[in-house]
mmCIF file of C-alpha atoms in Angstrom:
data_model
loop_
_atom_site.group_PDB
_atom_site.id
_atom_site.type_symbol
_atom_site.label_atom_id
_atom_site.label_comp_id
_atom_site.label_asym_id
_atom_site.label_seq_id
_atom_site.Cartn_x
_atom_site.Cartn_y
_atom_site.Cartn_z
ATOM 1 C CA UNK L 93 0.000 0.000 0.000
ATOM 2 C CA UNK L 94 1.188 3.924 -0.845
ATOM 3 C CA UNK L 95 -0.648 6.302 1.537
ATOM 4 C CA UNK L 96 -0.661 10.152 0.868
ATOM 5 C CA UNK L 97 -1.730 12.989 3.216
ATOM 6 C CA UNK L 98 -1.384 16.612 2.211
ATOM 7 C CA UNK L 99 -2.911 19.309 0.497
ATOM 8 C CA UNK L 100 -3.749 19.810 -3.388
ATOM 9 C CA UNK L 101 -5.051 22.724 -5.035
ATOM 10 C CA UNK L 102 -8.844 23.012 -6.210
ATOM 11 C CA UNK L 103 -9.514 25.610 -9.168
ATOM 12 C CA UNK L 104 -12.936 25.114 -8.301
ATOM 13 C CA UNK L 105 -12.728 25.938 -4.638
ATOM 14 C CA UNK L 106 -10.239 28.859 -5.634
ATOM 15 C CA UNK L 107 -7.726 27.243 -2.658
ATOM 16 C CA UNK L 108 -5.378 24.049 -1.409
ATOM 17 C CA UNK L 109 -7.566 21.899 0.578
ATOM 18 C CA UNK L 110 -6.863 18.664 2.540
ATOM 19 C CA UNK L 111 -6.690 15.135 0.800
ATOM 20 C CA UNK L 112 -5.450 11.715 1.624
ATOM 21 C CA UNK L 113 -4.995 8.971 -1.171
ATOM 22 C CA UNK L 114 -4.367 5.492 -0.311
ATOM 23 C CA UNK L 115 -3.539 2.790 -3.571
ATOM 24 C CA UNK L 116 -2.798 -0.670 -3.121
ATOM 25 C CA UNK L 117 -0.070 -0.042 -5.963
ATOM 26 C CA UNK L 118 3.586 0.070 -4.845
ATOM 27 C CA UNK L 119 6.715 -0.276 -6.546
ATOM 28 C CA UNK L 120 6.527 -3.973 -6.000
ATOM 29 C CA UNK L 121 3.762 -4.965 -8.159
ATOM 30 C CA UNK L 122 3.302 -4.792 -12.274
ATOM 31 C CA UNK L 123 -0.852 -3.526 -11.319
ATOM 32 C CA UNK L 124 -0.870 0.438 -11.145
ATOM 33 C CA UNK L 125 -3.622 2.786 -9.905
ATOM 34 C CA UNK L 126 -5.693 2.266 -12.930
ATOM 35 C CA UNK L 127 -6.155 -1.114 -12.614
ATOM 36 C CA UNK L 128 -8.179 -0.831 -9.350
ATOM 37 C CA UNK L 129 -11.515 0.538 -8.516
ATOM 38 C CA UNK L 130 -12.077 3.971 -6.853
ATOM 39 C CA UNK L 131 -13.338 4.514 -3.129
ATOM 40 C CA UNK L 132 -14.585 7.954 -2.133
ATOM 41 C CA UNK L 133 -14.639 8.283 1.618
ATOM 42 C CA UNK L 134 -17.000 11.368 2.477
ATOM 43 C CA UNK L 135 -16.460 12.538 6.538
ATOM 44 C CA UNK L 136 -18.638 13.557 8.495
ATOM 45 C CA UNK L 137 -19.773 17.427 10.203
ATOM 46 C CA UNK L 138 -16.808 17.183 12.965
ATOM 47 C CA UNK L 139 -14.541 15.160 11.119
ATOM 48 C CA UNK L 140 -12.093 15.954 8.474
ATOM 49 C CA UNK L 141 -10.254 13.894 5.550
ATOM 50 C CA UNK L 142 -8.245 12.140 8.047
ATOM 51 C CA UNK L 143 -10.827 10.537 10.139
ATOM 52 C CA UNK L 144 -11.658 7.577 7.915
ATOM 53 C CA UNK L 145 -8.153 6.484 7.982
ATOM 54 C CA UNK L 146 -7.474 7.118 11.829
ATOM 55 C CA UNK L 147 -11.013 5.681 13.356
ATOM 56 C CA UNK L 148 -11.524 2.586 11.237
ATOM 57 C CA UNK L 149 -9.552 0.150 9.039
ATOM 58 C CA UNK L 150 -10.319 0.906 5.885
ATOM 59 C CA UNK L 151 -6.574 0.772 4.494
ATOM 60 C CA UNK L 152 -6.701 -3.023 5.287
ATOM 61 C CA UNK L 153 -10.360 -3.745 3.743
ATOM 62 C CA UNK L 154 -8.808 -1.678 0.761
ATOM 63 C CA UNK L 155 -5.941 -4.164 0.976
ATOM 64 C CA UNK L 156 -7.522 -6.862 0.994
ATOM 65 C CA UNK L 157 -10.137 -6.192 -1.860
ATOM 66 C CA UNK L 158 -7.534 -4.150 -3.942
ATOM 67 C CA UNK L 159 -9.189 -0.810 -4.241
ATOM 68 C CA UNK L 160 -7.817 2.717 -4.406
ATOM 69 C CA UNK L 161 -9.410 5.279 -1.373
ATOM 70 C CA UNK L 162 -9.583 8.908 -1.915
ATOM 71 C CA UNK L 163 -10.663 10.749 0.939
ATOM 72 C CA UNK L 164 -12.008 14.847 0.740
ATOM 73 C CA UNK L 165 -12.206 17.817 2.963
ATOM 74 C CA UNK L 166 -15.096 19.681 2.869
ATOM 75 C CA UNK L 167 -15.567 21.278 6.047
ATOM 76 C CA UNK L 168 -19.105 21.865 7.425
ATOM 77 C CA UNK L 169 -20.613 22.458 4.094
ATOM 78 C CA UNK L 170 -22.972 19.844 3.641
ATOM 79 C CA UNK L 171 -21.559 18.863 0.287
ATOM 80 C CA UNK L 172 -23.499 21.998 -1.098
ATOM 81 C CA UNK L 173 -22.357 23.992 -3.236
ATOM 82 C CA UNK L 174 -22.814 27.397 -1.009
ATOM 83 C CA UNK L 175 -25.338 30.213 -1.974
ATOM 84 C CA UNK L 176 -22.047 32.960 -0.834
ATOM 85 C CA UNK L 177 -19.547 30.741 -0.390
ATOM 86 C CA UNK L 178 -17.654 27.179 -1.627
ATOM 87 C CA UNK L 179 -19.158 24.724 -4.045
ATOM 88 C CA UNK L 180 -18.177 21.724 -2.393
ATOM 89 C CA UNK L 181 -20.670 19.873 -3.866
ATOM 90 C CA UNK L 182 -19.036 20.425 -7.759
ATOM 91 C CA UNK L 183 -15.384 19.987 -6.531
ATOM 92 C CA UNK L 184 -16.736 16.692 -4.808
ATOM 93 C CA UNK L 185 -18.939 15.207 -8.010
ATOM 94 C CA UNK L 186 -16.989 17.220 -10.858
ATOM 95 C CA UNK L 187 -13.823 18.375 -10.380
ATOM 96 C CA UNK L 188 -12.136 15.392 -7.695
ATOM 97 C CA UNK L 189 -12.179 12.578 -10.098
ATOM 98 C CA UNK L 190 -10.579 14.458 -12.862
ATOM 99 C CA UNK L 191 -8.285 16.138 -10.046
ATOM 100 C CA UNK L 192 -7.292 11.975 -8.462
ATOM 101 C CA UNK L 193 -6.866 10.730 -12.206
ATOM 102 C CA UNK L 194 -4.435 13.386 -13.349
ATOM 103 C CA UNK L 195 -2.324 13.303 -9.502
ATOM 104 C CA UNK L 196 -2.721 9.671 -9.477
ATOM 105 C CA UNK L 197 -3.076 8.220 -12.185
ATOM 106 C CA UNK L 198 -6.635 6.747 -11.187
ATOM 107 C CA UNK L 199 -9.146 5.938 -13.785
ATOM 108 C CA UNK L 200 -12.366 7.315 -11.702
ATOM 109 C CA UNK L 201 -14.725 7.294 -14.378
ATOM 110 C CA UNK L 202 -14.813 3.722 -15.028
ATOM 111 C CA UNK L 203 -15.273 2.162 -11.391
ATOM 112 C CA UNK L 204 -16.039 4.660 -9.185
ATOM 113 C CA UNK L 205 -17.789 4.300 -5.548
ATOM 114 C CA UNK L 206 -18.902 7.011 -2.955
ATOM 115 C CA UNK L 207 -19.587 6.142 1.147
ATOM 116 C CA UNK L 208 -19.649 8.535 3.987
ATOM 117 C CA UNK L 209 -21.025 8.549 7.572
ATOM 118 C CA UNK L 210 -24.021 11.253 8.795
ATOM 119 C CA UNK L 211 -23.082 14.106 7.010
ATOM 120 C CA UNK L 212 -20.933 12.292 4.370
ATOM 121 C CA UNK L 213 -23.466 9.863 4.392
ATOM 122 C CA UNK L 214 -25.733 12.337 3.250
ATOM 123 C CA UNK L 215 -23.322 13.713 0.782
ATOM 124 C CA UNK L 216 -22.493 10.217 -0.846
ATOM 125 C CA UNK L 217 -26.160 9.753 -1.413
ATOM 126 C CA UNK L 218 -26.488 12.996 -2.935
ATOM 127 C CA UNK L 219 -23.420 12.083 -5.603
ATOM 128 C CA UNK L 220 -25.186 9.226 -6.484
ATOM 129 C CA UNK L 221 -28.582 10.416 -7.116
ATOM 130 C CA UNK L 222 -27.556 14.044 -9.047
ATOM 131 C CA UNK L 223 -24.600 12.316 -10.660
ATOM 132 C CA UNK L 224 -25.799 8.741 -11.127
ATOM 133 C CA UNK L 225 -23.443 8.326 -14.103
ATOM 134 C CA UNK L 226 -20.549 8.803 -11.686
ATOM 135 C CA UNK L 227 -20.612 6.280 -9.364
ATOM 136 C CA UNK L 228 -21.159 2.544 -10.148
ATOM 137 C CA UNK L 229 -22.397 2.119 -6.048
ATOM 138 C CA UNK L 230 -22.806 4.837 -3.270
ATOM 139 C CA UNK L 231 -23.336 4.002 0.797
ATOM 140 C CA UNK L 232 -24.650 5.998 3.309
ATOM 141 C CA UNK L 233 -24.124 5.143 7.246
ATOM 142 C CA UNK L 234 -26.336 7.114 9.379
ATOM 143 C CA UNK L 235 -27.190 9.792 7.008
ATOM 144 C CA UNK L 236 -28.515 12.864 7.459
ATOM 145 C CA UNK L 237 -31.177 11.418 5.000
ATOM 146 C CA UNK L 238 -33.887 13.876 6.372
ATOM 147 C CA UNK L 239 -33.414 17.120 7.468
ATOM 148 C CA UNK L 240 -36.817 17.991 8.514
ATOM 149 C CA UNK L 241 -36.223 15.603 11.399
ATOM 150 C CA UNK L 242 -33.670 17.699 12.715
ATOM 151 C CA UNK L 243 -34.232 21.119 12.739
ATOM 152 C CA UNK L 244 -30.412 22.159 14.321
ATOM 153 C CA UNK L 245 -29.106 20.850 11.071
ATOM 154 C CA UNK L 246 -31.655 23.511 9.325
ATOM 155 C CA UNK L 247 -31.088 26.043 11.918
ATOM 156 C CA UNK L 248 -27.146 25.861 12.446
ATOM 157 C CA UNK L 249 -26.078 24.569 9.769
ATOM 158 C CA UNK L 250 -27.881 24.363 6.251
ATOM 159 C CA UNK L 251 -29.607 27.883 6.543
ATOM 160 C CA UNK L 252 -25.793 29.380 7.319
ATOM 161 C CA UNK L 253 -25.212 27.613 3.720
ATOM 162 C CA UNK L 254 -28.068 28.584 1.880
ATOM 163 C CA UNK L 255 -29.562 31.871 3.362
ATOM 164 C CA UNK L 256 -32.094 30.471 5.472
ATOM 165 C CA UNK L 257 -33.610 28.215 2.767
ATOM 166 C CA UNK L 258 -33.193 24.738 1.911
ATOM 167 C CA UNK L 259 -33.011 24.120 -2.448
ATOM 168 C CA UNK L 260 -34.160 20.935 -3.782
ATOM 169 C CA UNK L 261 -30.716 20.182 -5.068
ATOM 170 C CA UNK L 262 -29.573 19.933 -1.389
ATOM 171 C CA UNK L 263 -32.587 17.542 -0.013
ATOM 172 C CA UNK L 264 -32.228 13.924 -0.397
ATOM 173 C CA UNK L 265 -36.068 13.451 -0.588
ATOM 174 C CA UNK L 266 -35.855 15.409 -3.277
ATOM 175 C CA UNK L 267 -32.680 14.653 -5.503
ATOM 176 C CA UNK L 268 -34.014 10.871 -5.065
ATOM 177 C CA UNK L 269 -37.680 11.892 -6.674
ATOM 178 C CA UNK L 270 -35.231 14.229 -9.588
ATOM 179 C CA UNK L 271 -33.444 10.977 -10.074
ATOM 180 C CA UNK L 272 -36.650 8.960 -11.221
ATOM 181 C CA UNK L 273 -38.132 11.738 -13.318
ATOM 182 C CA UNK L 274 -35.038 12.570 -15.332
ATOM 183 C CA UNK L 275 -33.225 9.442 -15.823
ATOM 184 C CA UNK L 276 -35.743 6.569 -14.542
ATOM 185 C CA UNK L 277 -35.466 4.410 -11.104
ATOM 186 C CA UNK L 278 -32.870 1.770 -12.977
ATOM 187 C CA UNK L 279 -30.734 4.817 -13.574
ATOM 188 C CA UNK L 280 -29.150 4.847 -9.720
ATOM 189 C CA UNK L 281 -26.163 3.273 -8.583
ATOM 190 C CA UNK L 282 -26.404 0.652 -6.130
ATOM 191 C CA UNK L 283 -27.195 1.993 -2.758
ATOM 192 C CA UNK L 284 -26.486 0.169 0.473
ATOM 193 C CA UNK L 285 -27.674 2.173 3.429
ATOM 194 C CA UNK L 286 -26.983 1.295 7.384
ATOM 195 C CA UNK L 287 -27.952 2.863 10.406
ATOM 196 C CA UNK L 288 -27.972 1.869 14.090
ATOM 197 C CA UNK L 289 -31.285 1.445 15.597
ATOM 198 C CA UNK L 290 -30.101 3.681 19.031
ATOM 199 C CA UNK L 291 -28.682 6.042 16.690
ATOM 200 C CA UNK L 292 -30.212 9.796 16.559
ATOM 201 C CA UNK L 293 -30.769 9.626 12.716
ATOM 202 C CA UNK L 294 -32.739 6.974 13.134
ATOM 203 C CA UNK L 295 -35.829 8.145 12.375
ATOM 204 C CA UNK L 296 -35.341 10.025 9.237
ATOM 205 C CA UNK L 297 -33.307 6.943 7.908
ATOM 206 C CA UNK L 298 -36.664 4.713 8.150
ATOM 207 C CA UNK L 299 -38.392 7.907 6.750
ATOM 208 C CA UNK L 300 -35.956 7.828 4.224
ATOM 209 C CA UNK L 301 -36.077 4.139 3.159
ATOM 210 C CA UNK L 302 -40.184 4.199 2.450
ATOM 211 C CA UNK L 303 -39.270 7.373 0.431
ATOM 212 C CA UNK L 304 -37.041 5.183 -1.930
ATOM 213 C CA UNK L 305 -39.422 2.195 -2.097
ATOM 214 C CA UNK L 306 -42.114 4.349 -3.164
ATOM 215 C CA UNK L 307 -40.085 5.483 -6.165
ATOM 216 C CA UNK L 308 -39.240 2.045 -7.150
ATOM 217 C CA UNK L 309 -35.345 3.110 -6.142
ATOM 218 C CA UNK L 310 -33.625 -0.162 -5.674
ATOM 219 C CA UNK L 311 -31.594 -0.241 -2.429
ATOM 220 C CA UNK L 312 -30.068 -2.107 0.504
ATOM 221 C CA UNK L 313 -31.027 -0.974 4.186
ATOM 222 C CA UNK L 314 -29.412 -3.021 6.825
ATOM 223 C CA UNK L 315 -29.814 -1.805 11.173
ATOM 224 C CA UNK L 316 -28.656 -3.257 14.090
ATOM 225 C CA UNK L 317 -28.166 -2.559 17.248
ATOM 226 C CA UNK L 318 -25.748 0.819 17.651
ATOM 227 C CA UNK L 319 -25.698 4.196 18.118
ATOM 228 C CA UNK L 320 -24.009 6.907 16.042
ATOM 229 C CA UNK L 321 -20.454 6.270 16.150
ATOM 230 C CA UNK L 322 -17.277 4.813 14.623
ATOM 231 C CA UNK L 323 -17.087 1.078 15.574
ATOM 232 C CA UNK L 324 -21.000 0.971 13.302
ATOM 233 C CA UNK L 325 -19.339 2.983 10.606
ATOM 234 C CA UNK L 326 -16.468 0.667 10.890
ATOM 235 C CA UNK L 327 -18.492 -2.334 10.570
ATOM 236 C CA UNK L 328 -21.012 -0.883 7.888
ATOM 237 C CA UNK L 329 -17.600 -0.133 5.626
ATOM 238 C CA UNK L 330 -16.579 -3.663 5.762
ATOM 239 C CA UNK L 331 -20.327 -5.236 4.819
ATOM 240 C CA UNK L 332 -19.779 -2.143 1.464
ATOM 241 C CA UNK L 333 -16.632 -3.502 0.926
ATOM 242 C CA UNK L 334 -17.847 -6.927 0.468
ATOM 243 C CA UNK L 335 -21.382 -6.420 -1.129
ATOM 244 C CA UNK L 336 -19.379 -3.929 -3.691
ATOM 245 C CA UNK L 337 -16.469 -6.126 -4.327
ATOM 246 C CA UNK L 338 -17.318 -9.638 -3.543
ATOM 247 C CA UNK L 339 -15.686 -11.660 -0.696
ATOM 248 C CA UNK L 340 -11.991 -11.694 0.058
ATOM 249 C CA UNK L 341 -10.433 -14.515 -2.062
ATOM 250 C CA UNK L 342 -7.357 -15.194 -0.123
ATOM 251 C CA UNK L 343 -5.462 -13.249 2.046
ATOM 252 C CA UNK L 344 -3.578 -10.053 1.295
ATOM 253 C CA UNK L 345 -0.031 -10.536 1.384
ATOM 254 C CA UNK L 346 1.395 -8.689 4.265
ATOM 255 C CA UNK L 347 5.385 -9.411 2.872
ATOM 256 C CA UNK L 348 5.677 -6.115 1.207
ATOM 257 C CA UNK L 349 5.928 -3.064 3.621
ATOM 258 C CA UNK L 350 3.674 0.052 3.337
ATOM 259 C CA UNK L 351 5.006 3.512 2.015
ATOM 260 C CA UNK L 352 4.087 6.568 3.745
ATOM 261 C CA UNK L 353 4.444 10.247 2.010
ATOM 262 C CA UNK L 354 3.324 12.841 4.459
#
């Protein structure tokens, strides 16, 4: 594995922003980037790009299933692309995978996934329903799948975004019924959605899940017993992993030692 952690700059943000890249190609092997799928990892409202990699072990699932991660900062935006301020949303959905292909070498548009936790759960849903041609699969663990449910994410945080209104383009009830009409129920990647049945969210996740069966949106909801926190997220990644990329057939070779750029 190759791990990188450090800053790149975004023409759409207009600034260098955080990013950390982890590849299962090293100087060892004949296989490059290219030849592996592409991961998204979308943190959540208190997190940053750094979190996925510190709080759960998702280098070793990569590993072991041979897939490239790419992980984002976008602050508290919401993956929205800001009424006065950053479009995180476009650098996320547009700009990234060009930005990841030409840095890295990665081909992103051919095999391409998105998964997050709340807020990046939210976001990675969002990808996959306004840019369904994008992403071959998206996940969402504990999403902020409905906003209405909690009005501090309204109040705090999406009205700070969006001068005290919420667009259609930024609610998932929404950008799932856009989906259907413009490009047809068949048209969305494969969703797998978790959430933990003592977690705040939920609620609005169950709200959430009737909203997609009543547009004929296929999808995978698995709960269990958890609140909102890593060791679910952790657990949730692993059960992506292997619905997106099959089971492990044999074990990753641990022989060849991992390069770190920092």
């Amino acid at each position: 594995m190759a791990f990188f952690n450090g800053t790149v700059y975004s023409r759409v943000l207009k600034m260098r922003t955080g990013l950390a890249v982890s590849t299962p190609a090293d100087h060892s092997e004949k296989n490059s980037a290219a030849d592996y799928p592409v991961v998204y990892l979308l943190h959540g409202l208190t997190d940053d790009h750094t979190c996925w990699f510190r709080y759960t072990s998702c280098e070793r699932y990569a590993r072991e299933h041979r897939v490239n991660l790419v992980m984002p900062e976008v602050q508290r935006s919401f993956y929205c692309d800001m009424e006065y301020g950053i479009p995180y949303f476009t650098y996320i959905s547009k700009e990234l995978p060009a930005l990841v292909s030409r840095l890295f070498g990665m081909r992103c548009e051919k095999n391409s996934y998105v998964i997050g936790s709340s807020m990046g759960g939210y976001g990675a849903l969002k990808c996959a329903f306004l840019n369904p041609g994008g992403y071959r699969g998206a996940a969402g663990f504990s999403a902020v799948a409905d906003m209405s449910d909690r009005p501090e994410f309204y109040e705090r945080e999406i009205y700070a975004i969006n001068r005290h209104r919420v667009r259609a383009q930024d609610e998932l009830f929404a950008c799932a019924e856009k989906l259907t009409e413009e490009s047809g129920a068949e048209s969305c990647p494969e969703l797998y959605i978790t959430c933990g049945k003592q977690d705040f969210l939920y609620d609005g996740n169950k709200k959430f899940i009737k909203h997609l069966k009543r547009l004929g949106i296929p999808h995978t909801f698995e709960e269990w017993d958890a609140a909102h926190e890593w060791d679910f997220w952790d657990k949730s990644l692993k059960k992506a992993f292997t619905r997106f990329f099959g089971p492990i057939s044999a074990p990753a070779s641990s022989s060849n030692p991992t390069a770190r750029f920092f």
